[in-house]
mmCIF file of C-alpha atoms in Angstrom:
data_model
loop_
_atom_site.group_PDB
_atom_site.id
_atom_site.type_symbol
_atom_site.label_atom_id
_atom_site.label_comp_id
_atom_site.label_asym_id
_atom_site.label_seq_id
_atom_site.Cartn_x
_atom_site.Cartn_y
_atom_site.Cartn_z
ATOM 1 C CA MET A 1 94.117 128.339 39.740
ATOM 2 C CA SER A 2 93.982 124.729 40.432
ATOM 3 C CA GLU A 3 97.182 122.769 41.564
ATOM 4 C CA THR A 4 98.271 120.251 39.089
ATOM 5 C CA GLN A 5 98.524 116.689 40.098
ATOM 6 C CA ILE A 6 100.635 113.538 39.647
ATOM 7 C CA GLY A 7 99.728 109.986 40.440
ATOM 8 C CA ARG A 8 96.429 109.001 42.135
ATOM 9 C CA THR A 9 93.559 111.914 42.441
ATOM 10 C CA PRO A 10 93.733 112.991 45.689
ATOM 11 C CA GLU A 11 91.367 112.806 48.710
ATOM 12 C CA VAL A 12 90.124 116.751 48.389
ATOM 13 C CA SER A 13 89.567 119.018 45.121
ATOM 14 C CA ASP A 14 91.221 122.235 45.010
ATOM 15 C CA GLU A 15 87.319 123.495 45.082
ATOM 16 C CA THR A 16 86.631 122.545 48.208
ATOM 17 C CA ILE A 17 90.407 123.779 50.120
ATOM 18 C CA ILE A 18 89.557 127.401 48.203
ATOM 19 C CA ARG A 19 86.145 127.393 49.769
ATOM 20 C CA ALA A 20 87.029 126.040 52.725
ATOM 21 C CA GLY A 21 89.886 128.762 53.192
ATOM 22 C CA ASN A 22 87.212 131.528 51.835
ATOM 23 C CA ALA A 23 85.233 130.523 55.303
ATOM 24 C CA LEU A 24 87.855 130.590 57.384
ATOM 25 C CA LEU A 25 88.309 134.288 56.312
ATOM 26 C CA GLN A 26 85.056 134.696 56.254
ATOM 27 C CA GLN A 27 85.393 133.616 59.871
ATOM 28 C CA GLU A 28 88.020 136.096 60.151
ATOM 29 C CA ARG A 29 90.014 133.162 60.759
ATOM 30 C CA ARG A 30 93.762 132.343 60.310
ATOM 31 C CA VAL A 31 94.091 130.472 57.362
ATOM 32 C CA THR A 32 96.776 127.139 57.923
ATOM 33 C CA GLY A 33 96.944 123.888 57.163
ATOM 34 C CA PHE A 34 95.426 122.268 59.900
ATOM 35 C CA ALA A 35 92.195 124.640 59.964
ATOM 36 C CA LEU A 36 91.768 124.384 56.330
ATOM 37 C CA ARG A 37 92.244 119.913 57.668
ATOM 38 C CA LYS A 38 89.204 120.453 59.810
ATOM 39 C CA ALA A 39 87.072 122.685 57.239
ATOM 40 C CA VAL A 40 87.281 119.888 55.396
ATOM 41 C CA GLY A 41 86.495 117.091 57.648
ATOM 42 C CA ASN A 42 89.752 115.881 59.325
ATOM 43 C CA LYS A 43 91.207 114.884 55.368
ATOM 44 C CA GLY A 44 93.693 115.095 53.283
ATOM 45 C CA ASP A 45 97.084 116.475 53.949
ATOM 46 C CA ALA A 46 97.818 119.445 56.277
ATOM 47 C CA GLY A 47 100.834 120.522 53.769
ATOM 48 C CA ARG A 48 99.520 120.428 50.436
ATOM 49 C CA LEU A 49 95.878 121.961 51.353
ATOM 50 C CA LEU A 50 98.222 125.232 52.943
ATOM 51 C CA ARG A 51 100.335 125.001 49.452
ATOM 52 C CA VAL A 52 96.266 125.124 47.483
ATOM 53 C CA TRP A 53 95.240 127.572 49.518
ATOM 54 C CA GLN A 54 98.481 129.376 48.885
ATOM 55 C CA VAL A 55 98.311 129.090 44.746
ATOM 56 C CA HIS A 56 94.760 130.776 44.315
ATOM 57 C CA LEU A 57 95.624 133.627 46.500
ATOM 58 C CA ASN A 58 98.982 134.059 44.251
ATOM 59 C CA ALA A 59 96.578 133.587 41.415
ATOM 60 C CA GLN A 60 94.589 136.054 42.898
ATOM 61 C CA ASP A 61 97.339 138.417 42.965
ATOM 62 C CA ARG A 62 98.477 138.162 39.620
ATOM 63 C CA GLU A 63 95.165 138.593 38.471
ATOM 64 C CA GLN A 64 94.388 141.866 40.552
ATOM 65 C CA GLY A 65 97.638 143.032 39.166
ATOM 66 C CA ALA A 66 96.604 142.130 35.199
ATOM 67 C CA ASP A 67 93.671 144.039 35.511
ATOM 68 C CA GLY A 68 95.745 147.782 36.662
ATOM 69 C CA SER A 69 97.581 147.866 32.651
ATOM 70 C CA ASP A 70 97.457 146.780 28.804
ATOM 71 C CA LEU A 71 100.610 144.981 28.377
ATOM 72 C CA PRO A 72 102.302 146.338 24.516
ATOM 73 C CA SER A 73 101.845 143.598 22.006
ATOM 74 C CA GLU A 74 106.075 143.249 22.197
ATOM 75 C CA LEU A 75 106.024 142.268 25.541
ATOM 76 C CA SER A 76 102.898 140.462 25.034
ATOM 77 C CA GLU A 77 103.908 138.424 22.243
ATOM 78 C CA ALA A 78 107.558 137.863 24.704
ATOM 79 C CA LEU A 79 105.273 136.623 27.472
ATOM 80 C CA SER A 80 103.043 134.093 25.030
ATOM 81 C CA SER A 81 106.298 133.021 23.902
ATOM 82 C CA VAL A 82 107.721 132.672 27.056
ATOM 83 C CA ASN A 83 104.290 131.315 28.888
ATOM 84 C CA GLN A 84 104.793 128.237 25.753
ATOM 85 C CA LYS A 85 107.807 127.398 26.770
ATOM 86 C CA LEU A 86 107.871 126.911 30.499
ATOM 87 C CA THR A 87 104.563 125.237 29.551
ATOM 88 C CA HIS A 88 106.088 122.769 27.249
ATOM 89 C CA GLU A 89 108.716 122.234 29.577
ATOM 90 C CA LEU A 90 106.444 122.530 32.726
ATOM 91 C CA GLN A 91 104.432 119.256 30.463
ATOM 92 C CA SER A 92 107.864 117.713 29.410
ATOM 93 C CA ILE A 93 108.316 118.065 33.786
ATOM 94 C CA VAL A 94 105.420 116.804 35.537
ATOM 95 C CA GLN A 95 106.061 113.499 33.011
ATOM 96 C CA ARG A 96 108.721 112.240 33.858
ATOM 97 C CA LEU A 97 107.520 113.241 37.566
ATOM 98 C CA ASN A 98 104.876 111.470 37.036
ATOM 99 C CA GLY A 99 107.014 108.981 35.582
ATOM 100 C CA ILE A 100 109.140 108.316 39.018
ATOM 101 C CA ALA A 101 106.245 108.702 40.688
ATOM 102 C CA ILE A 102 104.570 106.319 39.042
ATOM 103 C CA GLN A 103 107.261 104.096 38.836
ATOM 104 C CA THR A 104 108.191 105.055 42.759
ATOM 105 C CA ALA A 105 104.562 104.906 43.886
ATOM 106 C CA GLU A 106 104.979 100.612 42.217
ATOM 107 C CA SER A 107 108.293 100.386 44.324
ATOM 108 C CA ARG A 108 106.218 101.783 47.394
ATOM 109 C CA VAL A 109 103.562 98.919 46.967
ATOM 110 C CA ALA A 110 105.521 95.847 46.080
ATOM 111 C CA SER A 111 107.508 97.417 49.250
ATOM 112 C CA ALA A 112 104.326 98.003 51.121
ATOM 113 C CA VAL A 113 102.715 94.230 49.543
ATOM 114 C CA ASN A 114 106.061 92.408 50.766
ATOM 115 C CA GLN A 115 105.702 94.147 53.647
ATOM 116 C CA ALA A 116 102.514 92.999 55.010
ATOM 117 C CA ASN A 117 103.004 89.422 52.689
ATOM 118 C CA GLU A 118 106.196 89.383 55.791
ATOM 119 C CA ARG A 119 103.709 90.994 58.488
ATOM 120 C CA GLU A 120 101.313 87.957 57.962
ATOM 121 C CA ARG A 121 104.148 85.846 57.708
ATOM 122 C CA VAL A 122 104.551 86.895 61.352
ATOM 123 C CA ALA A 123 101.522 87.242 62.012
ATOM 124 C CA GLU A 124 100.302 84.106 61.146
ATOM 125 C CA ALA A 125 103.158 82.763 63.402
ATOM 126 C CA GLU A 126 101.910 85.033 66.003
ATOM 127 C CA VAL A 127 98.473 83.527 66.066
ATOM 128 C CA ARG A 128 99.933 79.636 65.773
ATOM 129 C CA ASP A 129 102.321 80.429 68.895
ATOM 130 C CA ALA A 130 99.293 82.548 70.655
ATOM 131 C CA MET A 131 97.107 79.070 69.309
ATOM 132 C CA LYS A 132 99.251 77.362 71.318
ATOM 133 C CA ARG A 133 100.172 79.534 74.558
ATOM 134 C CA ILE A 134 96.013 79.480 74.712
ATOM 135 C CA ASP A 135 95.760 76.251 74.219
ATOM 136 C CA GLU A 136 98.692 75.737 76.933
ATOM 137 C CA LEU A 137 96.911 78.127 79.968
ATOM 138 C CA GLU A 138 93.282 76.082 78.839
ATOM 139 C CA ALA A 139 95.368 73.190 79.893
ATOM 140 C CA GLN A 140 96.750 74.529 82.868
ATOM 141 C CA LEU A 141 93.421 76.202 83.385
ATOM 142 C CA ALA A 142 91.366 73.383 83.214
ATOM 143 C CA SER A 143 94.757 71.118 85.593
ATOM 144 C CA LEU A 144 94.604 74.474 88.432
ATOM 145 C CA SER A 145 90.448 73.812 87.828
ATOM 146 C CA GLN A 146 90.795 70.047 88.579
ATOM 147 C CA ALA A 147 92.838 70.730 91.578
ATOM 148 C CA HIS A 148 91.036 74.186 93.274
ATOM 149 C CA THR A 149 88.144 71.273 93.012
ATOM 150 C CA GLU A 150 90.006 68.786 94.469
ATOM 151 C CA PHE A 151 91.634 71.450 97.292
ATOM 152 C CA VAL A 152 87.439 72.717 97.947
ATOM 153 C CA ASP A 153 86.617 68.647 98.677
ATOM 154 C CA LYS A 154 89.652 68.705 101.038
ATOM 155 C CA LEU A 155 89.074 71.677 102.766
ATOM 156 C CA GLN A 156 84.875 70.297 102.941
ATOM 157 C CA GLN A 157 86.450 66.723 104.408
ATOM 158 C CA ARG A 158 88.910 68.359 107.141
ATOM 159 C CA GLU A 159 86.546 71.012 107.916
ATOM 160 C CA GLN A 160 83.825 68.081 108.547
ATOM 161 C CA GLU A 161 87.107 66.050 110.267
ATOM 162 C CA ASN A 162 87.859 68.972 112.405
ATOM 163 C CA GLN A 163 84.049 69.323 113.512
ATOM 164 C CA LYS A 164 83.883 66.262 114.471
ATOM 165 C CA VAL A 165 87.224 66.360 116.202
ATOM 166 C CA ALA A 166 86.123 69.831 117.978
ATOM 167 C CA GLU A 167 83.324 67.910 119.105
ATOM 168 C CA GLN A 168 85.331 64.978 120.583
ATOM 169 C CA LEU A 169 87.398 67.379 121.827
ATOM 170 C CA GLU A 170 84.366 69.280 123.381
ATOM 171 C CA SER A 171 83.408 66.060 124.835
ATOM 172 C CA SER A 172 86.369 65.557 125.942
ATOM 173 C CA VAL A 173 86.927 68.768 128.214
ATOM 174 C CA ASN A 174 82.947 67.773 129.333
ATOM 175 C CA ALA A 175 84.423 65.156 130.610
ATOM 176 C CA LEU A 176 87.420 65.733 132.298
ATOM 177 C CA ASN A 177 85.137 68.719 133.400
ATOM 178 C CA ASP A 178 83.643 66.554 135.146
ATOM 179 C CA THR A 179 86.392 64.592 136.259
ATOM 180 C CA LEU A 180 88.524 67.424 137.732
ATOM 181 C CA ARG A 181 85.005 67.876 139.811
ATOM 182 C CA GLN A 182 84.704 64.816 141.209
ATOM 183 C CA LEU A 183 88.523 64.272 142.115
ATOM 184 C CA HIS A 184 88.194 67.983 143.680
ATOM 185 C CA GLU A 185 85.428 66.106 145.390
ATOM 186 C CA THR A 186 86.988 63.456 146.017
ATOM 187 C CA GLN A 187 90.102 65.803 147.596
ATOM 188 C CA ARG A 188 87.376 67.896 149.517
ATOM 189 C CA GLN A 189 86.547 64.328 150.897
ATOM 190 C CA HIS A 190 89.901 63.293 151.159
ATOM 191 C CA ASP A 191 91.354 66.409 153.327
ATOM 192 C CA LEU A 192 87.327 66.229 155.327
ATOM 193 C CA LEU A 193 88.700 62.197 155.974
ATOM 194 C CA THR A 194 92.540 63.152 156.964
ATOM 195 C CA GLN A 195 90.923 65.946 158.804
ATOM 196 C CA GLN A 196 87.783 63.716 161.133
ATOM 197 C CA ASN A 197 92.119 61.314 160.712
ATOM 198 C CA ASP A 198 93.747 63.772 162.848
ATOM 199 C CA ALA A 199 90.868 63.825 165.199
ATOM 200 C CA LEU A 200 90.779 60.213 165.615
ATOM 201 C CA GLU A 201 94.322 59.910 166.060
ATOM 202 C CA THR A 202 94.652 63.149 168.398
ATOM 203 C CA GLY A 203 91.745 60.726 170.644
ATOM 204 C CA LEU A 204 93.263 57.316 170.165
ATOM 205 C CA ASN A 205 96.307 59.370 171.636
ATOM 206 C CA ASN A 206 94.735 60.614 174.369
ATOM 207 C CA VAL A 207 92.755 57.533 174.712
ATOM 208 C CA GLN A 208 96.291 55.625 175.109
ATOM 209 C CA LYS A 209 97.138 58.017 177.484
ATOM 210 C CA GLN A 210 94.576 57.315 180.089
ATOM 211 C CA TYR A 211 95.187 54.270 179.254
ATOM 212 C CA SER A 212 98.430 54.198 180.012
ATOM 213 C CA ASP A 213 97.415 56.576 183.362
ATOM 214 C CA LEU A 214 94.637 53.942 184.186
ATOM 215 C CA LYS A 215 96.998 50.877 184.174
ATOM 216 C CA ALA A 216 99.691 52.782 186.244
ATOM 217 C CA ASP A 217 96.581 52.445 188.592
ATOM 218 C CA PHE A 218 95.496 49.643 188.573
ATOM 219 C CA ALA A 219 98.839 48.121 188.572
ATOM 220 C CA ALA A 220 99.191 50.583 192.244
ATOM 221 C CA LYS A 221 95.673 49.370 193.178
ATOM 222 C CA GLU A 222 96.738 46.070 192.476
ATOM 223 C CA LYS A 223 100.047 46.926 194.569
ATOM 224 C CA GLU A 224 98.131 48.446 197.557
ATOM 225 C CA LEU A 225 95.218 45.580 197.351
ATOM 226 C CA GLU A 226 98.708 42.840 198.109
ATOM 227 C CA MET A 227 99.228 45.062 200.939
ATOM 228 C CA LEU A 228 96.347 45.232 201.464
ATOM 229 C CA THR A 229 96.239 41.590 201.614
ATOM 230 C CA ILE A 230 99.132 40.797 203.526
ATOM 231 C CA GLN A 231 98.275 43.538 205.973
ATOM 232 C CA LEU A 232 94.889 40.983 206.288
ATOM 233 C CA GLU A 233 96.830 37.732 206.318
ATOM 234 C CA VAL A 234 98.915 38.911 209.059
ATOM 235 C CA VAL A 235 95.913 40.522 211.146
ATOM 236 C CA SER A 236 93.941 36.739 210.498
ATOM 237 C CA GLU A 237 96.912 35.132 211.942
ATOM 238 C CA GLU A 238 96.919 37.564 215.307
ATOM 239 C CA LYS A 239 93.291 37.228 215.365
ATOM 240 C CA ALA A 240 93.954 33.805 215.228
ATOM 241 C CA ARG A 241 96.681 33.502 218.133
ATOM 242 C CA LEU A 242 94.439 35.741 220.223
ATOM 243 C CA LEU A 243 91.208 33.909 219.740
ATOM 244 C CA ASP A 244 93.944 30.921 220.656
ATOM 245 C CA ASP A 245 95.275 32.465 223.636
ATOM 246 C CA LEU A 246 91.407 34.088 224.515
ATOM 247 C CA VAL A 247 90.159 29.667 224.285
ATOM 248 C CA ASN A 248 93.743 28.921 226.223
ATOM 249 C CA LEU A 249 92.227 31.356 228.979
ATOM 250 C CA ALA A 250 89.406 30.464 229.420
ATOM 251 C CA ALA A 251 89.889 26.511 230.182
ATOM 252 C CA ALA A 252 92.888 27.522 232.438
ATOM 253 C CA SER A 253 90.495 29.144 234.499
#
């Protein structure tokens, strides 16, 4: 027995649902809404699939009970009358529900269309904002790229300048090392000259002392010479006097 449908055609037919349920039973698996949905290819609403299957099972139970014994004619007529009334009322209910469902669906469709239009307007506004932001970001990217290029050029220029400075510094260091070596050599020569000067001063002091000693000896010798000269004069005078005395004696004889 098929479930009465209201509104649009269901995505999965009742026959497909019943075949899927029978296949699950043959595989000795439990028939649930999610198992049915997976068996029909992940289509339809799991709740509806399970309702169709349960309606099918109830119909089978009723058919099996009807096969057991025939009803009396009075009950059959009463049942037929009730069935006709129920069918008429059910049809009326179904028509009303179908109208309500159509109105609800149309209202939902209109609401969905309005929401879709609103989302579209919002999306267009967001797209415009995004495009504006993209333009701003592209401008920033271009500016950053230009700045990066300029920075790289300046960095390369600075590296070249640093290389030149390093070469000049190395040359200055080499020159300074040469100067230091010359200063060390000059200091060594100065120390040597100082030593020689000290030796010369020591020698000069010795010479001056010797000169002073010689000068003192010369002065002493000079005094001694004066004394000897005086003594010589005295001796000469005495000799002359003696000679005169000898001459006088000779003459007297």
